[in-house]
CSV table of C-alpha atoms in Angstrom, one decimal:
chain,number,residue,atom,x,y,z
A,1,UNK,CA,24.0,23.4,26.2
A,2,UNK,CA,21.2,21.0,27.0
A,3,UNK,CA,21.2,19.9,30.7
A,4,UNK,CA,22.1,16.3,31.2
A,5,UNK,CA,23.1,13.9,33.9
A,6,UNK,CA,26.4,14.6,35.6
A,7,UNK,CA,29.3,12.9,33.8
A,8,UNK,CA,31.0,10.1,35.7
A,9,UNK,CA,33.9,7.8,34.7
A,10,UNK,CA,33.5,4.0,35.1
A,11,UNK,CA,36.5,2.1,36.6
A,12,UNK,CA,39.1,1.9,33.8
A,13,UNK,CA,39.6,-1.2,31.8
A,14,UNK,CA,43.3,-1.9,31.6
A,15,UNK,CA,44.9,-3.6,28.6
A,16,UNK,CA,48.4,-4.9,28.7
A,17,UNK,CA,48.9,-3.9,25.0
A,18,UNK,CA,46.8,-2.4,22.2
A,19,UNK,CA,47.4,-0.6,19.0
A,20,UNK,CA,45.2,2.3,20.0
A,21,UNK,CA,42.8,2.8,23.0
A,22,UNK,CA,40.7,5.1,20.8
A,23,UNK,CA,40.4,2.6,18.0
A,24,UNK,CA,39.4,0.0,20.6
A,25,UNK,CA,36.6,2.2,21.9
A,26,UNK,CA,35.5,3.3,18.4
A,27,UNK,CA,35.0,-0.3,17.4
A,28,UNK,CA,32.7,-0.8,20.4
A,29,UNK,CA,30.8,2.4,19.7
A,30,UNK,CA,30.2,1.2,16.1
A,31,UNK,CA,28.4,-1.9,17.4
A,32,UNK,CA,24.6,-2.0,18.1
A,33,UNK,CA,25.2,-1.7,21.8
A,34,UNK,CA,27.9,1.0,22.2
A,35,UNK,CA,29.5,1.5,25.7
A,36,UNK,CA,27.9,4.1,27.9
A,37,UNK,CA,29.3,7.5,28.5
A,38,UNK,CA,32.2,7.5,30.9
A,39,UNK,CA,33.6,4.1,29.7
A,40,UNK,CA,37.4,4.2,30.0
A,41,UNK,CA,40.0,2.0,28.2
A,42,UNK,CA,43.6,2.4,29.3
A,43,UNK,CA,46.8,0.7,28.0
A,44,UNK,CA,50.1,-0.2,29.6
A,45,UNK,CA,51.6,-0.3,26.1
A,46,UNK,CA,50.2,1.3,23.0
A,47,UNK,CA,51.8,0.5,19.6
A,48,UNK,CA,50.0,2.8,17.1
A,49,UNK,CA,48.8,5.9,19.0
A,50,UNK,CA,48.0,9.0,17.0
A,51,UNK,CA,47.3,12.7,17.2
A,52,UNK,CA,45.5,15.2,15.1
A,53,UNK,CA,45.9,15.3,11.3
A,54,UNK,CA,47.1,11.7,11.4
A,55,UNK,CA,50.3,12.5,13.3
A,56,UNK,CA,51.9,9.6,15.3
A,57,UNK,CA,51.8,9.7,19.1
A,58,UNK,CA,55.0,8.1,20.3
A,59,UNK,CA,54.7,6.9,23.9
A,60,UNK,CA,57.3,5.3,26.0
A,61,UNK,CA,57.4,1.6,25.7
A,62,UNK,CA,55.6,1.4,29.1
A,63,UNK,CA,54.8,3.8,31.9
A,64,UNK,CA,53.0,6.7,30.1
A,65,UNK,CA,49.4,7.5,30.8
A,66,UNK,CA,47.5,6.4,27.7
A,67,UNK,CA,43.7,6.1,27.7
A,68,UNK,CA,40.5,6.9,25.9
A,69,UNK,CA,36.9,7.5,27.1
A,70,UNK,CA,33.4,7.8,25.7
A,71,UNK,CA,31.3,11.0,26.0
A,72,UNK,CA,27.7,11.1,24.9
A,73,UNK,CA,25.3,14.0,24.6
A,74,UNK,CA,22.6,15.7,22.7
A,75,UNK,CA,24.6,18.7,21.4
A,76,UNK,CA,25.7,20.0,18.1
A,77,UNK,CA,29.2,19.6,16.6
A,78,UNK,CA,30.1,23.2,17.3
A,79,UNK,CA,29.5,22.8,21.0
A,80,UNK,CA,31.3,19.5,21.0
A,81,UNK,CA,34.3,21.2,19.5
A,82,UNK,CA,35.1,22.7,22.8
A,83,UNK,CA,35.2,19.4,24.8
A,84,UNK,CA,38.9,19.1,24.1
A,85,UNK,CA,39.5,22.5,25.8
A,86,UNK,CA,37.6,21.2,28.9
A,87,UNK,CA,39.7,18.1,28.8
A,88,UNK,CA,42.9,20.1,28.4
A,89,UNK,CA,42.1,22.1,31.5
A,90,UNK,CA,41.4,18.9,33.4
A,91,UNK,CA,44.9,17.5,32.6
A,92,UNK,CA,46.5,20.8,33.3
A,93,UNK,CA,44.7,20.8,36.8
A,94,UNK,CA,46.1,17.4,37.6
A,95,UNK,CA,49.7,18.4,36.7
A,96,UNK,CA,49.6,21.8,38.4
A,97,UNK,CA,48.3,20.4,41.7
A,98,UNK,CA,50.2,18.8,44.5
A,99,UNK,CA,52.4,16.8,44.6
A,100,UNK,CA,53.7,17.6,41.1
A,101,UNK,CA,53.0,21.4,40.8
A,102,UNK,CA,54.1,21.3,37.1
A,103,UNK,CA,53.6,24.8,35.5
A,104,UNK,CA,51.5,23.3,32.6
A,105,UNK,CA,49.6,25.4,30.1
A,106,UNK,CA,46.9,24.6,27.6
A,107,UNK,CA,48.2,24.9,24.0
A,108,UNK,CA,45.1,25.6,21.8
A,109,UNK,CA,43.4,23.5,20.7
A,110,UNK,CA,44.4,20.2,22.2
A,111,UNK,CA,47.8,19.9,23.8
A,112,UNK,CA,49.4,20.5,27.2
A,113,UNK,CA,52.8,22.2,27.2
A,114,UNK,CA,55.4,22.9,29.9
A,115,UNK,CA,57.5,25.7,28.6
A,116,UNK,CA,57.9,24.9,24.9
A,117,UNK,CA,57.8,21.2,25.4
A,118,UNK,CA,54.7,19.1,24.7
A,119,UNK,CA,53.6,16.9,27.5
A,120,UNK,CA,50.1,15.8,26.6
A,121,UNK,CA,48.0,15.4,23.5
A,122,UNK,CA,44.2,15.1,23.2
A,123,UNK,CA,42.3,13.7,20.2
A,124,UNK,CA,38.5,13.7,19.8
A,125,UNK,CA,36.7,11.6,17.2
A,126,UNK,CA,33.1,10.6,16.7
A,127,UNK,CA,29.8,11.4,15.2
A,128,UNK,CA,26.0,11.3,15.5
A,129,UNK,CA,24.5,7.8,16.1
A,130,UNK,CA,21.2,6.4,14.9
A,131,UNK,CA,19.6,7.5,18.2
A,132,UNK,CA,20.5,11.1,17.5
A,133,UNK,CA,23.1,11.4,20.3
A,134,UNK,CA,26.6,12.6,19.6
A,135,UNK,CA,29.1,10.0,20.7
A,136,UNK,CA,32.7,11.1,21.0
A,137,UNK,CA,35.8,9.1,21.8
A,138,UNK,CA,38.4,11.2,23.5
A,139,UNK,CA,42.0,9.9,23.5
A,140,UNK,CA,44.6,11.3,25.9
A,141,UNK,CA,48.3,10.6,26.2
A,142,UNK,CA,50.5,12.1,28.9
A,143,UNK,CA,54.2,11.7,28.8
A,144,UNK,CA,55.4,10.2,32.1
A,145,UNK,CA,58.6,8.4,31.0
A,146,UNK,CA,61.4,10.0,29.0
A,147,UNK,CA,61.8,8.4,25.6
A,148,UNK,CA,65.2,8.8,23.9
A,149,UNK,CA,64.8,9.9,20.3
A,150,UNK,CA,61.1,10.9,20.7
A,151,UNK,CA,61.8,14.6,19.8
A,152,UNK,CA,63.7,13.7,16.6
A,153,UNK,CA,61.1,11.2,15.6
A,154,UNK,CA,58.1,13.6,15.8
A,155,UNK,CA,60.0,16.9,15.0
A,156,UNK,CA,59.2,18.8,18.2
A,157,UNK,CA,60.3,19.2,21.7
A,158,UNK,CA,58.6,17.0,24.3
A,159,UNK,CA,58.9,16.7,28.1
A,160,UNK,CA,57.9,14.1,30.5
A,161,UNK,CA,56.8,14.0,34.2
A,162,UNK,CA,59.8,12.1,35.4
A,163,UNK,CA,62.1,14.8,33.8
A,164,UNK,CA,60.3,17.6,35.6
A,165,UNK,CA,59.6,15.9,39.0
A,166,UNK,CA,62.1,13.1,39.4
A,167,UNK,CA,60.6,9.9,40.6
A,168,UNK,CA,59.2,6.6,39.4
A,169,UNK,CA,55.5,6.8,38.5
A,170,UNK,CA,53.0,4.1,37.5
A,171,UNK,CA,50.1,4.9,35.2
A,172,UNK,CA,47.7,2.8,37.3
A,173,UNK,CA,48.4,5.1,40.2
A,174,UNK,CA,48.2,8.3,38.3
A,175,UNK,CA,45.1,7.7,36.2
A,176,UNK,CA,42.5,8.0,39.0
A,177,UNK,CA,43.7,11.5,39.8
A,178,UNK,CA,43.6,12.5,36.1
A,179,UNK,CA,40.0,11.2,35.8
A,180,UNK,CA,38.9,13.2,38.9
A,181,UNK,CA,40.2,16.4,37.4
A,182,UNK,CA,38.7,15.6,34.0
A,183,UNK,CA,35.3,14.9,35.6
A,184,UNK,CA,35.3,18.3,37.3
A,185,UNK,CA,36.0,20.2,34.1
A,186,UNK,CA,33.7,18.2,31.9
A,187,UNK,CA,30.8,18.7,34.3
A,188,UNK,CA,31.4,22.4,34.5
A,189,UNK,CA,31.4,22.4,30.7
A,190,UNK,CA,28.3,20.4,30.5
A,191,UNK,CA,26.4,22.7,32.9
A,192,UNK,CA,27.5,26.0,31.4
A,193,UNK,CA,29.1,25.3,28.0
A,194,UNK,CA,32.4,26.8,27.0
A,195,UNK,CA,31.6,30.2,28.7
A,196,UNK,CA,31.8,28.3,32.0
A,197,UNK,CA,35.5,27.5,31.5
A,198,UNK,CA,36.6,30.2,29.1
A,199,UNK,CA,38.2,32.5,31.7
A,200,UNK,CA,40.2,29.6,33.2
A,201,UNK,CA,41.3,28.4,29.8
A,202,UNK,CA,42.4,31.9,28.8
A,203,UNK,CA,44.3,32.3,32.1
A,204,UNK,CA,46.2,29.1,31.4
A,205,UNK,CA,46.6,29.6,27.6
A,206,UNK,CA,50.1,28.8,26.3
A,207,UNK,CA,51.4,31.5,24.0
A,208,UNK,CA,49.2,34.3,25.4
A,209,UNK,CA,50.8,37.6,24.4
A,210,UNK,CA,53.3,35.9,22.1
A,211,UNK,CA,53.6,36.2,18.3
A,212,UNK,CA,52.6,32.8,16.8
A,213,UNK,CA,51.9,31.4,13.3
A,214,UNK,CA,48.8,29.4,12.7
A,215,UNK,CA,49.2,27.0,9.8
A,216,UNK,CA,45.8,26.8,7.9
A,217,UNK,CA,44.6,24.9,4.9
A,218,UNK,CA,45.0,28.0,2.8
A,219,UNK,CA,48.4,29.1,4.1
A,220,UNK,CA,49.7,30.7,7.3
A,221,UNK,CA,48.5,33.5,9.5
A,222,UNK,CA,50.8,35.3,12.0
A,223,UNK,CA,49.7,37.4,14.9
A,224,UNK,CA,49.8,38.0,18.6
A,225,UNK,CA,47.6,35.7,20.7
A,226,UNK,CA,45.1,37.7,22.7
A,227,UNK,CA,42.8,35.1,24.1
A,228,UNK,CA,39.9,32.7,23.2
A,229,UNK,CA,36.7,33.5,21.4
A,230,UNK,CA,33.2,32.9,22.6
A,231,UNK,CA,33.0,29.5,20.8
A,232,UNK,CA,36.5,28.3,21.6
A,233,UNK,CA,38.4,30.0,18.7
A,234,UNK,CA,41.9,31.3,19.0
A,235,UNK,CA,41.9,35.1,19.0
A,236,UNK,CA,44.9,36.8,17.5
A,237,UNK,CA,45.8,40.4,16.5
A,238,UNK,CA,47.3,40.7,13.0
A,239,UNK,CA,50.2,43.0,12.2
A,240,UNK,CA,47.8,45.6,10.8
A,241,UNK,CA,46.0,45.8,14.1
A,242,UNK,CA,42.9,43.9,13.1
A,243,UNK,CA,41.6,41.0,15.1
A,244,UNK,CA,40.9,37.5,13.8
A,245,UNK,CA,39.3,34.4,15.3
A,246,UNK,CA,40.8,31.0,14.1
A,247,UNK,CA,38.5,28.0,14.5
A,248,UNK,CA,40.7,25.3,13.0
A,249,UNK,CA,44.4,24.8,12.3
A,250,UNK,CA,46.8,22.1,11.3
A,251,UNK,CA,49.5,23.5,13.6
A,252,UNK,CA,50.5,26.4,15.8
A,253,UNK,CA,54.1,27.5,15.5
A,254,UNK,CA,56.1,29.7,17.8
A,255,UNK,CA,58.4,32.5,16.5
């Protein structure tokens, strides 16, 4: 990866309510004077959040950590594809550290799980601008408040911080810690590419050693998760003993 200036977040811009923090930043990126790398927009209430493949992201009516930021660099799309893995490690670091010490794990390619419950989702969008730089908008949502009916609405088990570590938390107080952890991992990734974080990501990989099914465009592939490939792919061993690297999926399902 080409060497570049250390990545730093700007003080977050807080919105009382918005449809999507990522859409807000994408609109700004599309202008002739896009916001600089590290620009952060956070929302106290988000009404139309989304995840990968167009899935809805259902946050609590207030109190969840919901924000997006801009990353800019002169790299190719393949390298950029591992930025969500670096971000996942950053969120995992925040949750696993004191005072929370939540046993969070990175569910490839862009979620944070605690046990079999989803706690965080990460969505990366963007492209190459006229100046040749790749500009990405990274949206992150972390469940802080329990939301009745959320599991049924999205068809999966979720978990929130207040369910795991009882207390009353405020996103304005939590976000600075999340950003510090993200900065550390993004800078390590910028300096050394995915190899610099691969060992840590593998050590904190949800599903390692388990039999899982990857839902692909052309069907399903079932195998035992063995790790992460050199370029951030999910490595599995198929029933016939052969190995396979999976670069893109619509979903990972447990058995």
